[in-house]
Amino acid sequence: KVQALDAGADDYLVKPFELAELLARVRVQLRRHGAGKEADPVLRFGDIAVDRALRTVKRGDEELHLTPIEYRLLQELATVPGRVLTHQHLLKEVWGLTHVNDGHYLRILVRKIRSKIERDPTQPRLLTTELGVGYRLAQ
């Protein structure tokens, strides 16, 4: 138990356990981590706003037209602005496990998104590449 908690586990449940105890521990974690609180449905970075409730993307007042797969990738990146997401993570989340080695899909899609969100797609400021690792969306 001590080893698991020291390694980063939030809780430890010993078998056999009662269902009521398991559910109580789940409720504690939900309270602790704020589940159920309404998060802002609009993710903002630079002058771009991704409205998750309306499934729209705007630059200022101009609505940008993204394909469903472009939207999924942008939303995935926008949920953790400033953080690098690896190629494999993005491929898995957007295309599924069967495409984690298809990096060319990702490169093409990132190029298309940049052409829509960047002022100058040849000098990206919002959606940047971390060579050999993945992509980062500006905070």
Short mmCIF file of C-alpha atoms in Angstrom, two decimals:
data_model
loop_
_atom_site.label_atom_id
_atom_site.label_comp_id
_atom_site.label_asym_id
_atom_site.label_seq_id
_atom_site.Cartn_x
_atom_site.Cartn_y
_atom_site.Cartn_z
CA LYS A 1 0.00 0.00 0.00
CA VAL A 2 2.76 2.39 0.98
CA GLN A 3 4.64 1.73 -2.26
CA ALA A 4 1.54 2.45 -4.37
CA LEU A 5 0.78 5.68 -2.51
CA ASP A 6 4.42 6.81 -2.70
CA ALA A 7 4.39 6.09 -6.44
CA GLY A 8 1.56 8.59 -6.91
CA ALA A 9 -1.67 6.72 -6.26
CA ASP A 10 -4.42 8.89 -4.74
CA ASP A 11 -6.06 6.02 -2.90
CA TYR A 12 -5.79 2.29 -2.33
CA LEU A 13 -8.60 -0.18 -1.84
CA VAL A 14 -7.95 -3.65 -0.42
CA LYS A 15 -9.93 -6.67 -1.63
CA PRO A 16 -12.46 -7.80 -0.67
CA PHE A 17 -14.28 -4.47 -0.42
CA GLU A 18 -17.86 -3.31 -0.11
CA LEU A 19 -19.47 -1.59 -3.08
CA ALA A 20 -20.60 1.23 -0.78
CA GLU A 21 -16.97 1.90 0.21
CA LEU A 22 -15.85 1.97 -3.43
CA LEU A 23 -18.63 4.41 -4.34
CA ALA A 24 -17.78 6.62 -1.33
CA ARG A 25 -14.13 6.76 -2.42
CA VAL A 26 -15.19 7.67 -5.96
CA ARG A 27 -17.36 10.50 -4.58
CA VAL A 28 -14.40 11.80 -2.56
CA GLN A 29 -12.22 11.89 -5.69
CA LEU A 30 -14.95 13.64 -7.68
CA ARG A 31 -15.30 16.28 -4.97
CA ARG A 32 -11.54 16.68 -4.65
CA HIS A 33 -10.95 17.13 -8.36
CA GLY A 34 -13.97 19.30 -9.04
CA ALA A 35 -15.96 16.93 -11.24
CA GLY A 36 -19.40 18.21 -11.93
CA LYS A 37 -18.32 21.86 -11.88
CA GLU A 38 -19.24 23.54 -15.12
CA ALA A 39 -16.05 24.30 -17.00
CA ASP A 40 -15.93 27.24 -19.36
CA PRO A 41 -17.03 25.81 -22.71
CA VAL A 42 -14.86 28.35 -24.57
CA LEU A 43 -11.15 27.62 -24.88
CA ARG A 44 -9.09 30.68 -25.87
CA PHE A 45 -5.59 31.03 -27.24
CA GLY A 46 -4.30 34.11 -28.99
CA ASP A 47 -7.27 35.62 -30.81
CA ILE A 48 -8.81 32.17 -31.40
CA ALA A 49 -11.83 30.93 -29.43
CA VAL A 50 -12.96 27.29 -29.54
CA ASP A 51 -16.52 26.99 -28.27
CA ARG A 52 -16.99 23.38 -27.23
CA ALA A 53 -20.71 23.83 -26.57
CA LEU A 54 -21.46 25.23 -30.04
CA ARG A 55 -18.61 23.36 -31.80
CA THR A 56 -17.40 26.57 -33.42
CA VAL A 57 -14.00 28.19 -33.89
CA LYS A 58 -13.61 31.95 -34.24
CA ARG A 59 -10.74 34.33 -34.87
CA GLY A 60 -12.05 37.56 -33.41
CA ASP A 61 -15.56 37.84 -34.88
CA GLU A 62 -14.79 35.70 -37.93
CA GLU A 63 -16.04 32.12 -37.77
CA LEU A 64 -13.51 29.63 -39.14
CA HIS A 65 -14.76 26.57 -40.97
CA LEU A 66 -12.95 23.43 -39.82
CA THR A 67 -13.69 19.88 -40.85
CA PRO A 68 -14.78 17.55 -38.03
CA ILE A 69 -11.32 15.98 -37.83
CA GLU A 70 -9.58 19.38 -37.86
CA TYR A 71 -11.90 20.45 -35.05
CA ARG A 72 -11.10 17.31 -33.01
CA LEU A 73 -7.37 17.91 -33.29
CA LEU A 74 -7.63 21.60 -32.43
CA GLN A 75 -9.87 20.85 -29.46
CA GLU A 76 -7.44 18.20 -28.21
CA LEU A 77 -4.58 20.70 -28.37
CA ALA A 78 -6.69 23.51 -26.86
CA THR A 79 -7.55 21.51 -23.73
CA VAL A 80 -3.91 21.80 -22.56
CA PRO A 81 -2.58 25.08 -23.99
CA GLY A 82 1.15 25.54 -23.65
CA ARG A 83 1.76 21.82 -23.20
CA VAL A 84 3.37 19.65 -25.86
CA LEU A 85 1.22 16.73 -26.98
CA THR A 86 3.14 13.90 -28.60
CA HIS A 87 2.53 12.69 -32.13
CA GLN A 88 1.37 9.31 -30.80
CA HIS A 89 -1.05 10.88 -28.30
CA LEU A 90 -2.64 13.09 -30.95
CA LEU A 91 -2.88 10.27 -33.49
CA LYS A 92 -4.51 7.98 -30.92
CA GLU A 93 -7.00 10.62 -29.75
CA VAL A 94 -7.99 11.87 -33.21
CA TRP A 95 -7.74 8.76 -35.42
CA GLY A 96 -7.66 5.89 -32.92
CA LEU A 97 -5.16 3.22 -31.90
CA THR A 98 -4.81 1.76 -35.39
CA HIS A 99 -3.16 4.97 -36.65
CA VAL A 100 -0.56 5.76 -33.96
CA ASN A 101 2.26 5.28 -36.50
CA ASP A 102 0.69 7.35 -39.29
CA GLY A 103 2.49 10.63 -38.66
CA HIS A 104 1.86 11.88 -42.19
CA TYR A 105 -1.87 12.21 -41.35
CA LEU A 106 -0.97 14.51 -38.49
CA ARG A 107 1.46 16.66 -40.50
CA ILE A 108 -1.13 17.22 -43.23
CA LEU A 109 -3.85 18.09 -40.73
CA VAL A 110 -1.65 20.50 -38.77
CA ARG A 111 -0.75 22.28 -42.02
CA LYS A 112 -4.47 22.67 -42.86
CA ILE A 113 -5.30 23.98 -39.38
CA ARG A 114 -2.41 26.45 -39.51
CA SER A 115 -3.68 27.78 -42.82
CA LYS A 116 -6.94 28.61 -41.05
CA ILE A 117 -5.87 29.88 -37.62
CA GLU A 118 -2.49 31.50 -38.22
CA ARG A 119 -2.06 35.03 -39.59
CA ASP A 120 1.05 33.76 -41.42
CA PRO A 121 1.02 29.94 -41.65
CA THR A 122 4.68 29.92 -42.76
CA GLN A 123 5.66 31.51 -39.42
CA PRO A 124 3.33 29.77 -36.93
CA ARG A 125 2.87 31.45 -33.57
CA LEU A 126 -0.24 29.66 -32.27
CA LEU A 127 0.35 26.05 -33.32
CA THR A 128 4.05 25.25 -33.04
CA THR A 129 6.07 22.12 -33.71
CA GLU A 130 8.31 20.50 -31.14
CA LEU A 131 10.67 18.64 -33.46
CA GLY A 132 10.59 14.90 -32.98
CA VAL A 133 8.05 15.17 -30.14
CA GLY A 134 4.73 16.70 -31.14
CA TYR A 135 2.79 19.95 -31.24
CA ARG A 136 2.03 22.76 -28.81
CA LEU A 137 -0.81 25.27 -28.87
CA ALA A 138 0.04 28.73 -27.49
CA GLN A 139 -1.42 29.72 -24.12
#
